XYZ file of C-alpha atoms in Angstrom:
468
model
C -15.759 -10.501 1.835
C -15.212 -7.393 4.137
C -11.948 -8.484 6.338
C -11.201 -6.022 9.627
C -8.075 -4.253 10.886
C -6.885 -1.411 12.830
C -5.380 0.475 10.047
C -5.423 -0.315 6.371
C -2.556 1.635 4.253
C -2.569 1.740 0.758
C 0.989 1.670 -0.745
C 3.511 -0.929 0.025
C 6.429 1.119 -0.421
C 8.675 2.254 2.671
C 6.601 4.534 3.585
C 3.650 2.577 4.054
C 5.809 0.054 5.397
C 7.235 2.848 8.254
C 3.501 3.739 8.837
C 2.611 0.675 9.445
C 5.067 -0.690 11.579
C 4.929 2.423 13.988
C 1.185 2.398 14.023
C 1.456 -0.967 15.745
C 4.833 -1.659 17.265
C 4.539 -2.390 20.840
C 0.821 -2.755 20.836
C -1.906 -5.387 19.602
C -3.334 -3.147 17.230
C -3.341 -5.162 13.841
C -2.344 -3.658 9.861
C -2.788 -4.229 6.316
C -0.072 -3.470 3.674
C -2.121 -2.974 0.220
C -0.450 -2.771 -2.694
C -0.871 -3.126 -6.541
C 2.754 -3.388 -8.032
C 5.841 -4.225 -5.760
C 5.892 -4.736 -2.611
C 9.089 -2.121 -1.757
C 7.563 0.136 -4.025
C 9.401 3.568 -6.155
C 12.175 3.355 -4.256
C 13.109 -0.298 -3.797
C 12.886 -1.272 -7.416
C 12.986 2.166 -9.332
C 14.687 4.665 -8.451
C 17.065 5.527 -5.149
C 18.747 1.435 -4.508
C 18.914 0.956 -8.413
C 20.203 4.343 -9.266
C 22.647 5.139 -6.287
C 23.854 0.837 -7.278
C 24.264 2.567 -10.906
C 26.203 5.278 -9.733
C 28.602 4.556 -6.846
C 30.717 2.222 -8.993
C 30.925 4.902 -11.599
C 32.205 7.257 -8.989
C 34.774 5.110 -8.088
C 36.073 4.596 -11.174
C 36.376 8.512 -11.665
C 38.002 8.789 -8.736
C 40.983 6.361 -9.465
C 41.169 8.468 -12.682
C 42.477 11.395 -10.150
C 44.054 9.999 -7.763
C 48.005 8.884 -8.323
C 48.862 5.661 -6.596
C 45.876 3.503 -8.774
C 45.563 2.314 -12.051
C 42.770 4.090 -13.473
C 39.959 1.713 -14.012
C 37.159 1.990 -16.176
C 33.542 0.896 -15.939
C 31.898 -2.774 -17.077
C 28.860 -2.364 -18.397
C 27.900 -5.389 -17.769
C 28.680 -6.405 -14.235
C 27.118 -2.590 -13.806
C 23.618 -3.776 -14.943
C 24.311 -6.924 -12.755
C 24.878 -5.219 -9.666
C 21.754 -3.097 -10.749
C 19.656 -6.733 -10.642
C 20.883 -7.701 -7.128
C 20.316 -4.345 -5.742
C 16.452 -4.333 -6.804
C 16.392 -8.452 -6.523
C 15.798 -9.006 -10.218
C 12.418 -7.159 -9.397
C 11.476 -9.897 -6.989
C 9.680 -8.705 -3.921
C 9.136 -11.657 -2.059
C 12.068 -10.449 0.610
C 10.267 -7.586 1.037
C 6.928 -9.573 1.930
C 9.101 -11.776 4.257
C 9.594 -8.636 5.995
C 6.317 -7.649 6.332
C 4.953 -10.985 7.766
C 7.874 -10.880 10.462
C 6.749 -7.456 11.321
C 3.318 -9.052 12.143
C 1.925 -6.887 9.326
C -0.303 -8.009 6.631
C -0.145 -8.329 2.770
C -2.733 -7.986 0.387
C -1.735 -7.609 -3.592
C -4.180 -5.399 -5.548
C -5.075 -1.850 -6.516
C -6.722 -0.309 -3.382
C -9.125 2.339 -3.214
C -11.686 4.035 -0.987
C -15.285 3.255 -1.333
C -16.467 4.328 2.097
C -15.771 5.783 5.658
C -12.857 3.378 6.865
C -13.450 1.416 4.104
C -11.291 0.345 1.420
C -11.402 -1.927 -1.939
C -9.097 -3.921 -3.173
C -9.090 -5.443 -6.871
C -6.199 -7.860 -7.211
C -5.073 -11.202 -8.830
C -7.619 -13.325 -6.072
C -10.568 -10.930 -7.617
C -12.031 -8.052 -4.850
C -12.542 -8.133 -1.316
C -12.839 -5.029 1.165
C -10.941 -4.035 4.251
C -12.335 -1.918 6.970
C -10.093 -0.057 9.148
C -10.902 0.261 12.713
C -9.100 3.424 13.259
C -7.291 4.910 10.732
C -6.833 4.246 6.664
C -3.289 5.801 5.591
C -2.780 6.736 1.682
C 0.803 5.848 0.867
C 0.420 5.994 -2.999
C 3.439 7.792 -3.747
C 3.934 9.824 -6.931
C 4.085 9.470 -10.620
C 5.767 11.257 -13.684
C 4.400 14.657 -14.965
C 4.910 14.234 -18.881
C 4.756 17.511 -20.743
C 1.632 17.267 -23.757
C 4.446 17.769 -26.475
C 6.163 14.100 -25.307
C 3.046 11.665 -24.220
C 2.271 10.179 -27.679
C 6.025 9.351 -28.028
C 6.328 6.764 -25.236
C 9.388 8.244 -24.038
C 11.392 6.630 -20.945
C 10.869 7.926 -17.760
C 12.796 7.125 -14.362
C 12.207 3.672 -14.563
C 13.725 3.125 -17.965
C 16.513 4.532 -16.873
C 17.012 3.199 -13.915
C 15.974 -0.310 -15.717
C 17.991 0.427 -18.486
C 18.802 -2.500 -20.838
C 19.570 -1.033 -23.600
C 21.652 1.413 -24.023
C 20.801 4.419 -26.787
C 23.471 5.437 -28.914
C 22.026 9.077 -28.239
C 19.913 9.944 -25.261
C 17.909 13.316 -25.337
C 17.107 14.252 -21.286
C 14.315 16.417 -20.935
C 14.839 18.639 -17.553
C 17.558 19.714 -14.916
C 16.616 18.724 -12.062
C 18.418 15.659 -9.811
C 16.382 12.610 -11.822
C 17.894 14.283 -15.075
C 21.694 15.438 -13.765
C 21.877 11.519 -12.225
C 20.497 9.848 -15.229
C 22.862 11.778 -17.552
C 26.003 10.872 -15.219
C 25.137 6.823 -15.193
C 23.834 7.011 -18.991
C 26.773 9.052 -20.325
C 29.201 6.465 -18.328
C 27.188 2.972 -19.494
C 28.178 4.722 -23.315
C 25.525 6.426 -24.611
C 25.527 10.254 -26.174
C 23.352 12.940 -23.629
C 22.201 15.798 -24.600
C 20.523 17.681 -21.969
C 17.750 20.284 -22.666
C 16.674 22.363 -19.280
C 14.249 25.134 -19.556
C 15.906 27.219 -17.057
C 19.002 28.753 -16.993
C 20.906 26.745 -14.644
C 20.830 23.231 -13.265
C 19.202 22.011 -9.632
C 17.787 25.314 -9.851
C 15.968 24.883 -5.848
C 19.719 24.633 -4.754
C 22.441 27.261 -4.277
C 23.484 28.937 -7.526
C 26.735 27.614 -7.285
C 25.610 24.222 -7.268
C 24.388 24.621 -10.457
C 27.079 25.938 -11.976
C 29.631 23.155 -10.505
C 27.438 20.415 -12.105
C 27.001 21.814 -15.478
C 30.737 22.126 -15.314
C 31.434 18.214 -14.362
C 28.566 16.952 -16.729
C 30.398 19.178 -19.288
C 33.479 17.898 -18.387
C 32.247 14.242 -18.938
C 31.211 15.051 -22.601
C 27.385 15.634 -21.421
C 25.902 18.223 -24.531
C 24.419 20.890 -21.547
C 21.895 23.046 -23.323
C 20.687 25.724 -20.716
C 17.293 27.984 -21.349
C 16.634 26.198 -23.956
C 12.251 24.814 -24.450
C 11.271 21.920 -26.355
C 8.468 22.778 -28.064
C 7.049 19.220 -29.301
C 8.092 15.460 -30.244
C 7.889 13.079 -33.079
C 8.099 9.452 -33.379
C 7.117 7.443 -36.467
C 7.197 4.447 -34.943
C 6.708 4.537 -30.938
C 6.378 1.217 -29.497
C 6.288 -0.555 -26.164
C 9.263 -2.501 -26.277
C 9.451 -3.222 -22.001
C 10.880 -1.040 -19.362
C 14.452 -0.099 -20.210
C 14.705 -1.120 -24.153
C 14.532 1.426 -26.834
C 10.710 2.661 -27.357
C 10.545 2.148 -31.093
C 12.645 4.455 -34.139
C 14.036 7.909 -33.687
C 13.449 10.841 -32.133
C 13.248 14.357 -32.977
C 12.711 16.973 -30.262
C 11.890 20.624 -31.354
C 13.206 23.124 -29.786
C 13.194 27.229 -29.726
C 16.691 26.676 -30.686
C 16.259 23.925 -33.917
C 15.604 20.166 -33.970
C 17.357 17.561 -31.708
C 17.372 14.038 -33.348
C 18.071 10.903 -30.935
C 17.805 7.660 -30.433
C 15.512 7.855 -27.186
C 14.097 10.629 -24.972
C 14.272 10.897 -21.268
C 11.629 13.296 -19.298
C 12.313 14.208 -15.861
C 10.097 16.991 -15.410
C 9.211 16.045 -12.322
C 6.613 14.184 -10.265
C 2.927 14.481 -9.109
C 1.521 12.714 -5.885
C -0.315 9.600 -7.180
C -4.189 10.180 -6.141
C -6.130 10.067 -9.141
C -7.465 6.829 -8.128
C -7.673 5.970 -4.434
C -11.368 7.143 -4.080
C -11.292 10.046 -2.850
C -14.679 11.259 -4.608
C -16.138 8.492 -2.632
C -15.750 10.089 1.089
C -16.535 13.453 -0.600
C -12.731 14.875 -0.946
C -10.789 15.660 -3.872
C -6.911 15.954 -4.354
C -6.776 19.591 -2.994
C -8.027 18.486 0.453
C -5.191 15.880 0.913
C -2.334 18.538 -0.534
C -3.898 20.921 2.145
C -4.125 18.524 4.530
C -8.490 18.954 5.110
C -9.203 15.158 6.069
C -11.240 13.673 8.507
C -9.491 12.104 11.453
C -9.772 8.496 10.571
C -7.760 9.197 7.304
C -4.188 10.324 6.442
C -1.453 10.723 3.705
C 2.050 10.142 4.256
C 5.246 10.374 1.701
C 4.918 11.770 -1.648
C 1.019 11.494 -1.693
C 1.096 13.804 0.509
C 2.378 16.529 -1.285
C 5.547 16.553 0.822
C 9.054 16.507 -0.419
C 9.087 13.794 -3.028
C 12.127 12.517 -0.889
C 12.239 8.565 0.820
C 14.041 9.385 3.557
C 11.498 12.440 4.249
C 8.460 10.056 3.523
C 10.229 7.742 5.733
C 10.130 10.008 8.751
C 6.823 11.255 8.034
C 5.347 7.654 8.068
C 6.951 7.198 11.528
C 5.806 10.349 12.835
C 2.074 9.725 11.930
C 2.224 5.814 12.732
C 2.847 6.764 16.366
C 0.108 9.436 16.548
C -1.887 6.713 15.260
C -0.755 3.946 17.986
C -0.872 6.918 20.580
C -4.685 7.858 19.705
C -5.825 4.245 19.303
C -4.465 3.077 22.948
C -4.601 6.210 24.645
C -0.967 6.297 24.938
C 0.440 9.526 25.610
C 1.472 11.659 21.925
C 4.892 11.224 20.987
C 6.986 14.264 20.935
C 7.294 15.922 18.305
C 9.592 18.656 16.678
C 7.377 22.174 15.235
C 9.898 22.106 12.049
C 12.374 19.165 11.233
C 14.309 20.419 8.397
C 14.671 18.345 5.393
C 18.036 17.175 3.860
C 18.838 15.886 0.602
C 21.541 14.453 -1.550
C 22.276 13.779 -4.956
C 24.748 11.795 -6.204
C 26.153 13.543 -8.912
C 30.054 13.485 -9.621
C 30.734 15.957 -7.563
C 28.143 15.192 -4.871
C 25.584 17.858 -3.883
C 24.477 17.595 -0.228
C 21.899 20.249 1.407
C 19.793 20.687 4.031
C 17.197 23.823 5.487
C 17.332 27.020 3.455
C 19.042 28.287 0.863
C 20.160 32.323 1.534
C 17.500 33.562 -0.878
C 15.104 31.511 0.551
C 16.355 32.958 4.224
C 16.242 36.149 3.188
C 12.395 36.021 1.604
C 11.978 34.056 5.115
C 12.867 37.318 6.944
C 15.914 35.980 8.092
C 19.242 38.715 9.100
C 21.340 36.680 7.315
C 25.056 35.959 7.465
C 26.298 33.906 4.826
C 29.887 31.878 5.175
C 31.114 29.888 2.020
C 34.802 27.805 1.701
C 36.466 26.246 -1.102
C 36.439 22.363 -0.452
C 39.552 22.182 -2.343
C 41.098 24.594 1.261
C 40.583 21.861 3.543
C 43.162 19.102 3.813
C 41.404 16.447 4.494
C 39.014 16.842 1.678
C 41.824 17.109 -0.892
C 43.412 13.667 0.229
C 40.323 12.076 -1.462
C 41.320 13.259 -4.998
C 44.248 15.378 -5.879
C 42.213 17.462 -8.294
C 39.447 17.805 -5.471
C 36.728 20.788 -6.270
C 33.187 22.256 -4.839
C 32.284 24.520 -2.439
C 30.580 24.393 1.040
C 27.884 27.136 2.474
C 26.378 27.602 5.516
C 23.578 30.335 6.611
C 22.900 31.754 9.684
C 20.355 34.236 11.305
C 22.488 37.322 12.552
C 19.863 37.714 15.722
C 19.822 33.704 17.010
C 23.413 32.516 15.969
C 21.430 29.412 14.733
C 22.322 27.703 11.157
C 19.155 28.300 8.809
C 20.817 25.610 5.871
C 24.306 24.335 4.536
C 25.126 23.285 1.209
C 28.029 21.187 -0.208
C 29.334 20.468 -3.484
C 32.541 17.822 -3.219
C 33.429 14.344 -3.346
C 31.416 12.519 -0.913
C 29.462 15.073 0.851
C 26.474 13.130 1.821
C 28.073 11.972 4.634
C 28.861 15.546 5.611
C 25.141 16.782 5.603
C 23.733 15.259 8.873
C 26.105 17.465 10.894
C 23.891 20.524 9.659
C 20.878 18.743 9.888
C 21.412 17.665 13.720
C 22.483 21.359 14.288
C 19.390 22.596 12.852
C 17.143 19.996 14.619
C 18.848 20.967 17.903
C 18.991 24.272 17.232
C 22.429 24.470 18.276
C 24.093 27.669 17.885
C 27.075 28.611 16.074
C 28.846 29.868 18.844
C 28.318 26.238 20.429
C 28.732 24.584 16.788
C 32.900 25.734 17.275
C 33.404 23.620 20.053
C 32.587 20.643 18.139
C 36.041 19.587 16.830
C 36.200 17.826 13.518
C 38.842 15.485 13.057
C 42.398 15.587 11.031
C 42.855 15.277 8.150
C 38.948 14.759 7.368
C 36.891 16.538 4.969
C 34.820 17.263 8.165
C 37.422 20.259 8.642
C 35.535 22.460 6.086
C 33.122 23.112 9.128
C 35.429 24.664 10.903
C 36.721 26.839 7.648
C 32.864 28.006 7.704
C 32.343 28.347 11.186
C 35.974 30.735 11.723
C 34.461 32.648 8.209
C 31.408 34.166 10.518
C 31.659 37.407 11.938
C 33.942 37.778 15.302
C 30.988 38.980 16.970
C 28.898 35.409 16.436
C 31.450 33.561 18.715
C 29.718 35.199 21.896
C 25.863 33.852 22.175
C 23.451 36.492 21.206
């Protein structure tokens, strides 16, 4: 059975979702939402809404550990777990298919794959029926774990264990340094297990500012998280590996190697990082391969969106990116004028560490390789008042970088309590291009830890309070 529609996306996450819903909004044109796990997909069930519900509470609790006027409070493991389950629906996506048939858009359950021009396969529960797209077929696959050779024959957790932890290790081994590995160890080491951390590289977040490193290691240190910096497993045993369920201990101990001695534990975690998810969408069948969607060589009729894209592995960046290409889609199908579009939207990013990290554009290395005059202003967060009303031992440290010739902001950076909400300042000025001479007139309020802007922004040179 071969069932028509005007575009067919494979991968049910929010992304697909986005792409879907802005390739027909306002229109007749018709969609299919394919999909072969959860409907919601990576970040619904797996990783950001289960591990920022891990992870604000725990925050919380630190922070009435350093601020007088509270009792300090500690954290309940169990109503933590709980509050987990209702954030991801106890893994119930049924909501999330409500939504879809609201939108008008279509559901199909099943592992989707190209077999043809506009054509796509699905093999799900019902057996196998094919969808042909009338105009476009997006790929909204996502991404999946890259596990080092030395760890695959273990069955080690990866984000979704720990995100879906149920049981708790008594000693967790965290393979990487990079935000799935600093969040895990904050939410594991507070739920009560052991973490020893074992990075590669010599400092944490290592695509960030240095400093933002550094400030992490420190608070992870602080918290009685076993840092070990530059430091390379080399392989992994497990007598007795098993497949015990998401989240439960994978069998007997472990014992990590590495160029420093053996690490024994009761579980391993590897967040090495993640690889778009294309290995079996059928791309041999339309005569492309993996490279061609990465460098973006497809025929007009297809597209990929989010993390299968090769994009920054980020939701809220997939998110955009799905709306963006939905509406090119809607605009191409009914003749519709193209939306407008911006040449280079710069990408922001959080991570909810304890302190926060918060960043957005480029870093002043990457500036500098960019070509960029730079000028580089940096305050303590602990120098603005309003930031050191939210804890009286408040720390971090905010950055901002400029190009000399425009006065325009290439990328900020905080480290602090609750900096996420700080970031979309920079990214609006940066979108905008709003210069820094302008960027002084906009007056934060007291006592807010908005202020630091205008520590940064009175840090510049004299002579980049004139336009250029």
């Amino acid at each position: 059975m071969t069932d028509d529609y005007d575009i067919v996306v494979i991968g049910g996450g929010p992304v697909g979702e986005n792409a879907a819903q802005y390739a027909t909004e306002d229109t007749d044109l018709s969609a299919v939402l394919v999909e072969g796990e959860l409907f919601g997909g990576e970040c619904s069930y797996w990783a950001c809404m289960p591990s920022k519900a891990l992870l604000r509470p725990i925050a919380v609790a630190a922070t009435t550990r350093h601020l007088p006027g509270v009792r300090p409070t500690e954290v309940d493991r169990d109503a933590l777990l709980a509050r987990r389950d209702a954030w991801v629906s106890s893994y119930d996506d049924s909501g999330q298919v409500r939504w879809a048939h609201d939108t008008g858009i279509a559901t199909v359950r099943g592992h989707g794959r190209l077999v043809g021009d506009r054509l796509v396969e699905v093999t799900g529960p019902d057996g196998t029926r094919r969808l042909r797209a009338r105009h476009a077929v997006i790929i909204a696959t996502g991404s999946e774990p890259a596990v080092p050779a030395p760890f695959v024959d273990v069955r080690p957790w990866g984000s979704r264990d720990a995100t879906g932890v149920v049981e708790v290790p008594d000693h967790l081994v965290v393979i990487g340094g990079g935000v799935v590995a600093c969040e895990a160890a904050t939410w594991m080491s507070a739920l009560g297990a052991q973490v020893t951390m074992l990075v590669r590289g010599d400092r944490l977040l290592a695509g960030l500012e240095p400093f933002v490193g550094q400030e992490v290691f420190e608070s992870l240190r602080a918290k009685g998280v076993d840092v070990r910096l530059s430091t390379s497993s080399t392989a992994c045993t497990r007598p007795d590996p098993q497949d015990t369920g998401v989240g439960r201990v994978h069998g007997g101990p472990v014992t990590v190697d590495t160029d420093a001695g053996p690490v024994e534990a009761d579980e391993v975690l590897v967040a090495t990082g993640r690889r778009p998810r294309l290995d079996d969408v059928g791309l041999e069948t339309v005569g492309l391969t993996a490279e061609d969607v990465l460098e973006e060589r497809l025929p007009g009729w297809l597209h990929a969106v989010g993390d299968a894209s090769g994009d920054a592995p980020l939701t809220h960046w997939g998110k955009y990116r799905a709306r963006v290409v939905g509406a090119q889609i809607a605009a191409a199908a009914t003749g519709a004028p193209a939306p407008a579009a911006v040449e280079e939207a710069p990408v922001p990013q959080v991570v909810f560490t304890d302190p926060q990290v918060a960043s957005v554009g480029m870093t002043e290395e990457q500036s500098r390789d960019a070509g960029h005059d730079v000028v580089v202003a940096s305050a303590p967060f602990s120098g603005v008042a309003g930031a050191s009303l939210l804890r009286d031992d408040v720390s971090g440290t905010a950055r901002i970088v400029v190009d000399r010739r425009s006065r325009l902001l290439l990328g900020a950076t905080f480290v602090g309590p609750d900096v996420g909400e700080l970031v979309h300042a920079a990214t609006v000025a940066i979108t905008g291009r709003v210069p820094v001479h302008v960027l002084r007139h906009a007056v934060p309020s007291y006592p807010t830890s908005s202020e630091v802007w205008l520590r940064l922004l009175e840090d510049l040179p004299r002579e980049l309070r004139r336009p250029a």
